[in-house]
CSV table of C-alpha atoms and ligand atoms in Angstrom, one decimal:
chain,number,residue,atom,x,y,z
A,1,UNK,CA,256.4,108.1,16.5
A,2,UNK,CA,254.6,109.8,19.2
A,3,UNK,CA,251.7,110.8,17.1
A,4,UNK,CA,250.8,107.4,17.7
A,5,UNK,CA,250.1,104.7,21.1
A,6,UNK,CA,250.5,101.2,20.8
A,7,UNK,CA,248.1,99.8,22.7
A,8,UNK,CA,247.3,96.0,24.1
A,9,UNK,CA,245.4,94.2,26.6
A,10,UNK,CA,246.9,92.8,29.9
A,11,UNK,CA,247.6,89.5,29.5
A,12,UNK,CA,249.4,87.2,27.4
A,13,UNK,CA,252.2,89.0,25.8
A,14,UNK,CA,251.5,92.2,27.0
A,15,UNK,CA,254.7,93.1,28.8
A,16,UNK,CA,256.9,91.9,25.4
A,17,UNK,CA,254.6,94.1,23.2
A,18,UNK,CA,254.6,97.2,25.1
A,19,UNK,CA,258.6,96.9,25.8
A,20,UNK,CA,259.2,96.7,22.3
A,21,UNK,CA,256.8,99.6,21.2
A,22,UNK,CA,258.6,101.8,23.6
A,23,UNK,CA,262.2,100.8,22.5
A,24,UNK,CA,260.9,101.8,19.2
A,25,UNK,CA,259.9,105.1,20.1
A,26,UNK,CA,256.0,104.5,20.5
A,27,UNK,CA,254.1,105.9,23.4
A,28,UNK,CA,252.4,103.0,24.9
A,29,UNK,CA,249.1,102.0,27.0
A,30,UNK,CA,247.8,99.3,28.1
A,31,UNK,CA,243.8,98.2,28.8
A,32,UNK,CA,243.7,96.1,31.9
A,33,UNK,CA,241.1,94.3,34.4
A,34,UNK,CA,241.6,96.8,37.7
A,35,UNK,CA,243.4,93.6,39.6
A,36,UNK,CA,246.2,93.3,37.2
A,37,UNK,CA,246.7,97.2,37.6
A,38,UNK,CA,249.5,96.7,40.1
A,39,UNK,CA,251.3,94.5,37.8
A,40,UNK,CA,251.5,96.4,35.0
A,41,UNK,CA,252.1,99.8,37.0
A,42,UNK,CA,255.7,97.7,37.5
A,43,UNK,CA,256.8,98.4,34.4
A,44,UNK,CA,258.3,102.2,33.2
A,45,UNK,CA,258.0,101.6,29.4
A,46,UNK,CA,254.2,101.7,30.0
A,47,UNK,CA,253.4,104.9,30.2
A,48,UNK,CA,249.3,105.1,30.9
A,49,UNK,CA,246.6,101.7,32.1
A,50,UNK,CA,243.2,102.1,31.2
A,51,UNK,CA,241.4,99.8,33.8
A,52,UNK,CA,237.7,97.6,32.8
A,53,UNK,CA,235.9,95.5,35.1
A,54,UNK,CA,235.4,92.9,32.5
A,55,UNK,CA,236.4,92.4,29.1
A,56,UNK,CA,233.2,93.2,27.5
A,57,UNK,CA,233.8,96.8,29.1
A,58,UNK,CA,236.2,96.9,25.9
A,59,UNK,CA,234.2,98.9,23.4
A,60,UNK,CA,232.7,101.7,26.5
A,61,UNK,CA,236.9,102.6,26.3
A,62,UNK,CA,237.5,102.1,22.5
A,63,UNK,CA,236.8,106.4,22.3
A,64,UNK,CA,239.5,107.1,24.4
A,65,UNK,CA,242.0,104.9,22.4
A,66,UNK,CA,240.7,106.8,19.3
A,67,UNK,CA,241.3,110.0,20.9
A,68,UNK,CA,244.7,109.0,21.9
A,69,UNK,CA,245.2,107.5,18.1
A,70,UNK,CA,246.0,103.7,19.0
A,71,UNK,CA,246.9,101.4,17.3
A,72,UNK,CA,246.1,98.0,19.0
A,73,UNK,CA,247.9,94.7,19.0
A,74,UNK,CA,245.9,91.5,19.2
A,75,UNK,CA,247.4,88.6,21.1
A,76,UNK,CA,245.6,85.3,22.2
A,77,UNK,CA,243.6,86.9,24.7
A,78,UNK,CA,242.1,88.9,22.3
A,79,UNK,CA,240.2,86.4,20.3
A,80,UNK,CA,239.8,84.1,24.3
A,81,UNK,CA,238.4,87.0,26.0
A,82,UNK,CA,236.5,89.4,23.2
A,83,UNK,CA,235.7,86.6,21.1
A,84,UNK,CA,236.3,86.6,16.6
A,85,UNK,CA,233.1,88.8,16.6
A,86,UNK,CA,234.3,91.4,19.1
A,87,UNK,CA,237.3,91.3,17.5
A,88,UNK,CA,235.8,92.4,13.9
A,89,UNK,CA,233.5,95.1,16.0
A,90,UNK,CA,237.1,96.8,17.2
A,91,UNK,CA,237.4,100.4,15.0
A,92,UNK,CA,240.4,101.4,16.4
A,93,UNK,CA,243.9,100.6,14.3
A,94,UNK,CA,243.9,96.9,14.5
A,95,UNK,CA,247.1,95.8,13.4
A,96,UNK,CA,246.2,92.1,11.4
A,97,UNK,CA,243.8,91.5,9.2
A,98,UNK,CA,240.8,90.3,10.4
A,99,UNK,CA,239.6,88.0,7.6
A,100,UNK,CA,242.3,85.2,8.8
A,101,UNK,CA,240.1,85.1,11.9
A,102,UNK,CA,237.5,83.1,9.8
A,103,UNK,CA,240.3,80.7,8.3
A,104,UNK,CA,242.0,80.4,11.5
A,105,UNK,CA,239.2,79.9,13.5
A,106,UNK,CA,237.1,77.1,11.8
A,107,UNK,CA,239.1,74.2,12.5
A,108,UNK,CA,237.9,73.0,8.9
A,109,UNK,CA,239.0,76.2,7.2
A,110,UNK,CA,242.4,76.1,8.7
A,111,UNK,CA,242.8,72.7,7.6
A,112,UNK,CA,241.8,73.6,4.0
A,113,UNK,CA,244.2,76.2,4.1
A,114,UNK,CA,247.5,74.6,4.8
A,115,UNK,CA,246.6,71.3,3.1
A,116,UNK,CA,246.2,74.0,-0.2
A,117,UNK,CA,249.5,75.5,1.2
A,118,UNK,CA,251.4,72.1,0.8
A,119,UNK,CA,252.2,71.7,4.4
A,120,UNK,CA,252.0,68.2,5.5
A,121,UNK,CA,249.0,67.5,7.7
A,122,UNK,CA,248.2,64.9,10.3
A,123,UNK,CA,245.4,62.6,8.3
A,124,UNK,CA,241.5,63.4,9.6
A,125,UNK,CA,239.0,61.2,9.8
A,126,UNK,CA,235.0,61.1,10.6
A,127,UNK,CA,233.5,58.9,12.9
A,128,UNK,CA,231.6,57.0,10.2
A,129,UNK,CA,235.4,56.3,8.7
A,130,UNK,CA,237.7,53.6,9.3
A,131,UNK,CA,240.0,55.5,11.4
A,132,UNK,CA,243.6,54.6,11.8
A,133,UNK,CA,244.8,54.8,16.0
A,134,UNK,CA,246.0,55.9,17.6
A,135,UNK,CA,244.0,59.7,17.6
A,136,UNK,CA,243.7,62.6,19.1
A,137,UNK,CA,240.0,64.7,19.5
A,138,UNK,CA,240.1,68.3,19.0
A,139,UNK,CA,237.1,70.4,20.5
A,140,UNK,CA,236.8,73.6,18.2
A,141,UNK,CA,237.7,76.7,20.2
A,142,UNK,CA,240.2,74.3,22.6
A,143,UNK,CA,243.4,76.4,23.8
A,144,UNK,CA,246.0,75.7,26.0
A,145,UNK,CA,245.7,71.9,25.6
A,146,UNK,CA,242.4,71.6,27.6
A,147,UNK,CA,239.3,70.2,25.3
A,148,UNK,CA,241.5,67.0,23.8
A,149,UNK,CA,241.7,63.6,24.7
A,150,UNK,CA,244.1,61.2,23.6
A,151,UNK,CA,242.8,57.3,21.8
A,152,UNK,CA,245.1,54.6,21.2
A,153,UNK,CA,242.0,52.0,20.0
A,154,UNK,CA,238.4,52.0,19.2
A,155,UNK,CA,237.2,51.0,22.0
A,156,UNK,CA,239.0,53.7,23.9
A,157,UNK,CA,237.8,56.3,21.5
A,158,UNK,CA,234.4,55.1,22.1
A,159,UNK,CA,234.7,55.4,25.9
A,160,UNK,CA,236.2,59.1,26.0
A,161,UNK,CA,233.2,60.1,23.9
A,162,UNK,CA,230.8,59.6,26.1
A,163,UNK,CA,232.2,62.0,28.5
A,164,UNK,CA,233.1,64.5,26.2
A,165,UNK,CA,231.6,67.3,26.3
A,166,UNK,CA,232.0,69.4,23.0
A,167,UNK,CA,229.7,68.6,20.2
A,168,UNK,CA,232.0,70.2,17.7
A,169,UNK,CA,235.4,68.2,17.1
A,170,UNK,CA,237.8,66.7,14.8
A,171,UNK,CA,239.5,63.8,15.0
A,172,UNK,CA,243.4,63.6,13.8
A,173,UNK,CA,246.1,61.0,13.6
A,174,UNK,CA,248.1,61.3,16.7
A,175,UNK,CA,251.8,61.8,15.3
A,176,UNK,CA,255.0,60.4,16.6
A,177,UNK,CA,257.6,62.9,17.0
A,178,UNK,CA,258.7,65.9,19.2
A,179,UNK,CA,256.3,69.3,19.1
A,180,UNK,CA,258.0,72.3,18.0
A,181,UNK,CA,256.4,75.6,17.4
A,182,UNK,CA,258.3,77.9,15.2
A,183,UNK,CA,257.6,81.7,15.2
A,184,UNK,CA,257.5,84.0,12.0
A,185,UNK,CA,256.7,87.6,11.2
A,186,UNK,CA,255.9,88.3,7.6
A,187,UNK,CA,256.2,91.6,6.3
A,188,UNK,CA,254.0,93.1,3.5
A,189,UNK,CA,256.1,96.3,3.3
A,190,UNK,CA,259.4,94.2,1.9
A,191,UNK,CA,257.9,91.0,1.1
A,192,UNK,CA,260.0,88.9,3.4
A,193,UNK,CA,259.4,86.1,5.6
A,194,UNK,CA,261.4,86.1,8.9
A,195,UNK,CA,261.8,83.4,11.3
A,196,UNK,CA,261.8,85.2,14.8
A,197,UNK,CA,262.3,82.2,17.5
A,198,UNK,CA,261.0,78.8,18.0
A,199,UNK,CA,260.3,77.2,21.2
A,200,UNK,CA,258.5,73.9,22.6
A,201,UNK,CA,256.2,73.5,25.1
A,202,UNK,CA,256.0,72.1,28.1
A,203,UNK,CA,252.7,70.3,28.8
A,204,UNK,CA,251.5,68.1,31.5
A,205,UNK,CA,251.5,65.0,31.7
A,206,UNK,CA,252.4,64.2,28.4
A,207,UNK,CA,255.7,65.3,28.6
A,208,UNK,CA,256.3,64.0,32.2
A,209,UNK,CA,254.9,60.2,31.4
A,210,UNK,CA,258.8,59.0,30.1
A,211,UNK,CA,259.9,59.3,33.5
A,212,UNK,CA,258.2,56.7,34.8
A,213,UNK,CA,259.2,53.2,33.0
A,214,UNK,CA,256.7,51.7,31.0
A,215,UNK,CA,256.6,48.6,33.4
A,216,UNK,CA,255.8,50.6,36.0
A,217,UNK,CA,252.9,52.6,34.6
A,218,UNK,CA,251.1,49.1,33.9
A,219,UNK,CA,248.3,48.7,36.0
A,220,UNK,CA,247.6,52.5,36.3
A,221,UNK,CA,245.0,54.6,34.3
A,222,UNK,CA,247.2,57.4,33.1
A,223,UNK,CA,245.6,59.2,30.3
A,224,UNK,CA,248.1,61.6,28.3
A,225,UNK,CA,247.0,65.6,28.8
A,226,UNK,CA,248.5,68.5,26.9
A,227,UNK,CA,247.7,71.3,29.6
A,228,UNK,CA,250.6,74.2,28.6
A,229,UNK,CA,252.5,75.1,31.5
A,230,UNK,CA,255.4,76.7,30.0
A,231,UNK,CA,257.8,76.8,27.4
A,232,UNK,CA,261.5,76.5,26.5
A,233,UNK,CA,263.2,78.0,24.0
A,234,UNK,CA,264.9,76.1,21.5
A,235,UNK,CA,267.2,75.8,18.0
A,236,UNK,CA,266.6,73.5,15.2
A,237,UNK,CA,269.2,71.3,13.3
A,238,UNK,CA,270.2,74.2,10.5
A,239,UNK,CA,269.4,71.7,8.0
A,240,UNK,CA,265.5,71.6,8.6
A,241,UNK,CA,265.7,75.5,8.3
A,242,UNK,CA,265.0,75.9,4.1
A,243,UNK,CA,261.6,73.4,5.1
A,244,UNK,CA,260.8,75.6,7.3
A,245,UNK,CA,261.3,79.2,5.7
A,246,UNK,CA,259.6,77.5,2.8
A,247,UNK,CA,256.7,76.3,4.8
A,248,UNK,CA,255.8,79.6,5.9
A,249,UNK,CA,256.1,81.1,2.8
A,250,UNK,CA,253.9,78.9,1.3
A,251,UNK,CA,251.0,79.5,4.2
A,252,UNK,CA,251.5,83.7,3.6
A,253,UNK,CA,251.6,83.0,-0.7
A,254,UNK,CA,248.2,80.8,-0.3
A,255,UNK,CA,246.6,83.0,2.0
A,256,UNK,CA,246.7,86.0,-0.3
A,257,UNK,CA,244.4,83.9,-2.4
A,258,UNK,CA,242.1,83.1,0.3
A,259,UNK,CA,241.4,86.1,2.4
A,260,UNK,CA,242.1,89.0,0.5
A,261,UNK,CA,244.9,90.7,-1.3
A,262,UNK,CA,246.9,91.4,2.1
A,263,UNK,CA,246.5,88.1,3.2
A,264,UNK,CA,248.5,86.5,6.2
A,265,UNK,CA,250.8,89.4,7.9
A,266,UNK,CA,252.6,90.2,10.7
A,267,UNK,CA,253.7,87.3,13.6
A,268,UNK,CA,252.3,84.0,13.0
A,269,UNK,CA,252.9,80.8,14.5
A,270,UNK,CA,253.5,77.0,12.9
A,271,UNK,CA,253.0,74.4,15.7
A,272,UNK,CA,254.2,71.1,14.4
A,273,UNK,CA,255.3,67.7,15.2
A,274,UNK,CA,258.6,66.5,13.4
A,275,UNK,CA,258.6,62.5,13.2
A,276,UNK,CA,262.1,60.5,13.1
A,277,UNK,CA,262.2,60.7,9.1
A,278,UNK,CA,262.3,64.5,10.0
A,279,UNK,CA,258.6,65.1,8.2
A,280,UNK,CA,257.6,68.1,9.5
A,281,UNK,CA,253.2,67.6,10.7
A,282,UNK,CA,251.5,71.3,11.2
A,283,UNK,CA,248.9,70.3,13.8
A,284,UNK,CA,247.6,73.7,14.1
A,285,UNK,CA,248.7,77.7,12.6
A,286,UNK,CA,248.2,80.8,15.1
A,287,UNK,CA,247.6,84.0,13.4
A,288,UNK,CA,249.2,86.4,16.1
A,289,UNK,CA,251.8,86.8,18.5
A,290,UNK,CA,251.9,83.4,20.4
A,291,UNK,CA,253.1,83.2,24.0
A,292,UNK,CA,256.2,81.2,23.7
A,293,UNK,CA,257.9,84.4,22.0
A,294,UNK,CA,257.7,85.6,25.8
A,295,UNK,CA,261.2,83.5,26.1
A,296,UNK,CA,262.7,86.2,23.6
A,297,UNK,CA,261.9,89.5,24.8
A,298,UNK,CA,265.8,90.4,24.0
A,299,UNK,CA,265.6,88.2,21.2
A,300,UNK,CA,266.7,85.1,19.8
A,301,UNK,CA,269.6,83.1,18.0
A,302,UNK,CA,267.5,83.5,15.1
A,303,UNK,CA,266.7,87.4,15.4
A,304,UNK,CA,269.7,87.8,16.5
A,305,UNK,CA,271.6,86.9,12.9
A,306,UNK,CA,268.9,89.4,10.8
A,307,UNK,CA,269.2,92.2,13.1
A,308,UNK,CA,272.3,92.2,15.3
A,309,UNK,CA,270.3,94.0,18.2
A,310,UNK,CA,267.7,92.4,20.7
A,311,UNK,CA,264.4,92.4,18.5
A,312,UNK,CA,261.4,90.4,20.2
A,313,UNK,CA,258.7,89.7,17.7
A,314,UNK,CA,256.9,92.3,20.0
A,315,UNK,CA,259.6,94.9,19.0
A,316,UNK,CA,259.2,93.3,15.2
A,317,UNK,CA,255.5,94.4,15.7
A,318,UNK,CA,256.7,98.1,16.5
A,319,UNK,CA,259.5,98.6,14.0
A,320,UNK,CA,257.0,97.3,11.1
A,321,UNK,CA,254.7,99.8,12.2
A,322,UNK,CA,257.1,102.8,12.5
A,323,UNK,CA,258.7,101.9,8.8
A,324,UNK,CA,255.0,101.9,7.7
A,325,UNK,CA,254.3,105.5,9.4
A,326,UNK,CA,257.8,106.7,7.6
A,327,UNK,CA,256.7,105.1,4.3
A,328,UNK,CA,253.1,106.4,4.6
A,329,UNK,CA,251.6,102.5,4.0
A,330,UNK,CA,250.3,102.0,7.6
A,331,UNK,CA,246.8,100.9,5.8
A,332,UNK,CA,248.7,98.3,4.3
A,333,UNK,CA,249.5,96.7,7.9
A,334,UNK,CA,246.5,97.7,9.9
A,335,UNK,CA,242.5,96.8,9.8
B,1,LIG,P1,246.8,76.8,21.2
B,1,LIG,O1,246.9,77.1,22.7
B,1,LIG,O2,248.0,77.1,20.4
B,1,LIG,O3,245.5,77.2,20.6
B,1,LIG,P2,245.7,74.2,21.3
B,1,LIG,O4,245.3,74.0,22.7
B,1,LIG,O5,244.7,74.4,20.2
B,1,LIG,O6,246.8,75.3,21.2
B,1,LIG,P3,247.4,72.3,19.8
B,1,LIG,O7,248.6,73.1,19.7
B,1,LIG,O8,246.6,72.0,18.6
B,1,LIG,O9,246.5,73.0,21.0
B,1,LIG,O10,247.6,70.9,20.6
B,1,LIG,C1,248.0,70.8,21.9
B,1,LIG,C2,249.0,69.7,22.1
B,1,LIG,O11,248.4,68.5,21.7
B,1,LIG,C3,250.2,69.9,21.2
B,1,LIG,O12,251.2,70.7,21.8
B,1,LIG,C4,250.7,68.4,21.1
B,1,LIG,O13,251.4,68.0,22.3
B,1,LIG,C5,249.4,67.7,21.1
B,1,LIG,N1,248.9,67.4,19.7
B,1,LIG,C6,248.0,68.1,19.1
B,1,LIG,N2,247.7,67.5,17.9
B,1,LIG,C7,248.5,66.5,17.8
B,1,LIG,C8,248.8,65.4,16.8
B,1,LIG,N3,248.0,65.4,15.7
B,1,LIG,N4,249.7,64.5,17.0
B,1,LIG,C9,250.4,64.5,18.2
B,1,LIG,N5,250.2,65.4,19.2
B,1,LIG,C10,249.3,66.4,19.0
């Protein structure tokens, strides 16, 4: 494996990625902004930083990751920081492929994927429609909980509009139920669909207005926000598990039909809210690593009953690739 660097940039899930590439055998290097240098030159299992100014400094280093053979994994700061353009621009090994950017991106196309996927939905509605409350508005591009707002009438609706910002937004049936994200990896090379870990989040205030009784929040303007500060991890009752191996299966079988014969590959992420009749709503998919795998870097209950050693999805990412290299069918798993 060291014919070949797996490469990231600093942030996000970084430190899981690059841990994993190394236990696999991969050299491993990192592109950073120079005042995160000192944080990743913490770490032993990363063995060179390139530094940028800025994040558009990306492509004046992409030679140097040639040279050094790289192939790169793309995390949420990738699309955040380089934007779904840059990200198509990247000629290095991407590992992904980078058609789901369009489907994952449009908050339209995404819904028109999993509703043709058979995974239950949270209705939509258009501001001409009689919409059902109460609601929550999405802003495209929102991330990390910040560009929503929360309706529980019309008139409130109407209110929040006028301050809102975004031009671009969708407007979905607020559901009920606890948020759980689960994490997958899907692998093209033996057709399997694994479920790595699943966590929830933690997000303020929303999950921090229960502990102040209902008779005592009357009178105050709280709004409900869904600003991520951190996650926990978490197990599901094992009887939800076949929905949920099926629902991913069903997201990677449509998406072969959509965008290309390879499709949906690699980590992926269903964030959904389960109701009290255990109906499981996806509110949204992420195509990548996501950051609550962070709680798993030596794995999960899940992980742990496939592979019986500590596999993070960000080792997953690693071991795919080296069984690729072995089996010669990297282009099946890179972009
Ligand atoms: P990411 O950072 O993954 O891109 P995001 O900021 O786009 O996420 P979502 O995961 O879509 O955000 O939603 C943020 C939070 O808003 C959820 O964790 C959940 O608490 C709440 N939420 C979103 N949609 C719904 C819904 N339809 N019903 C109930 N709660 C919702």
């Amino acid at each position: 494996m060291q014919h070949y660097t797996i490469a990231t940039l600093g942030s996000h899930s970084a430190l899981q990625i690059l841990k994993g590439a190394k236990d696999e055998g991969f050299k491993t290097l990192v592109v950073t902004l120079e005042d995160r240098e000192n944080l990743y030159s913490r770490f032993s299992f990363i063995d060179e930083i390139v530094k940028i100014k800025k994040y558009s400094d990306f492509f004046k280093i992409e030679p140097q990751l040639k040279k050094r053979n790289c192939i790169l994994i793309p995390h949420g700061s990738f699309v955040a920081y380089l934007g779904d353009e840059g990200n198509k621009k990247i000629s290095t090994f991407y590992y992904g492929n980078k058609q789901v950017l369009d489907w994952e991106g449009d908050r339209n196309a995404q819904y028109k994927w999993l509703k043709l996927a058979n995974i239950t939905l949270p209705r939509q509605f258009t501001p001409q429609e009689k919409i059902n409350y109460p609601i929550i508005v999405k802003s495209y591009g929102a991330a990390g909980g910040i560009g929503y707002f929360y309706a529980k009438n019309k008139t409130d609706f109407q209110k929040k509009l006028k301050s809102f910002v975004p031009k671009k937004y969708i407007i979905q049936e607020y559901v009920i139920g606890v948020t759980i994200y689960f994490h997958y990896f899907y692998s093209p090379l033996n057709n399997q669909l694994e479920l790595m870990s699943i966590d929830k989040r933690y997000e303020t205030n929303v999950d921090s207005l229960g502990r102040i009784p209902h008779v005592n929040q009357q009178g105050l303007v709280i709004d409900p926000s869904f600003v991520v500060v951190g996650n926990s991890p978490l197990v599901v009752s094992e009887s939800l598990l076949p929905q949920v191996y099926a629902m991913g299966e069903r997201v990677v079988s449509e998406s072969k039909k959509l965008m290309g014969p390879k499709g949906l590959y690699g980590p992926f992420c269903l964030e959904t809210v389960i109701t009290p009749n255990k109906k499981i709503y996806a509110i949204e998919i992420s195509c990548r690593i996501v950051a609550g795998t962070n709680l798993f870097v030596s794995g999960s209950p899940y992980s742990w009953l496939m592979y019986n050693e500590p596999m993070s999805t960000g080792r997953r990412i690693a071991r795919e690739i080296k069984i690729a290299i072995q089996k010669k069918q990297l282009e099946k798993i890179v972009d």
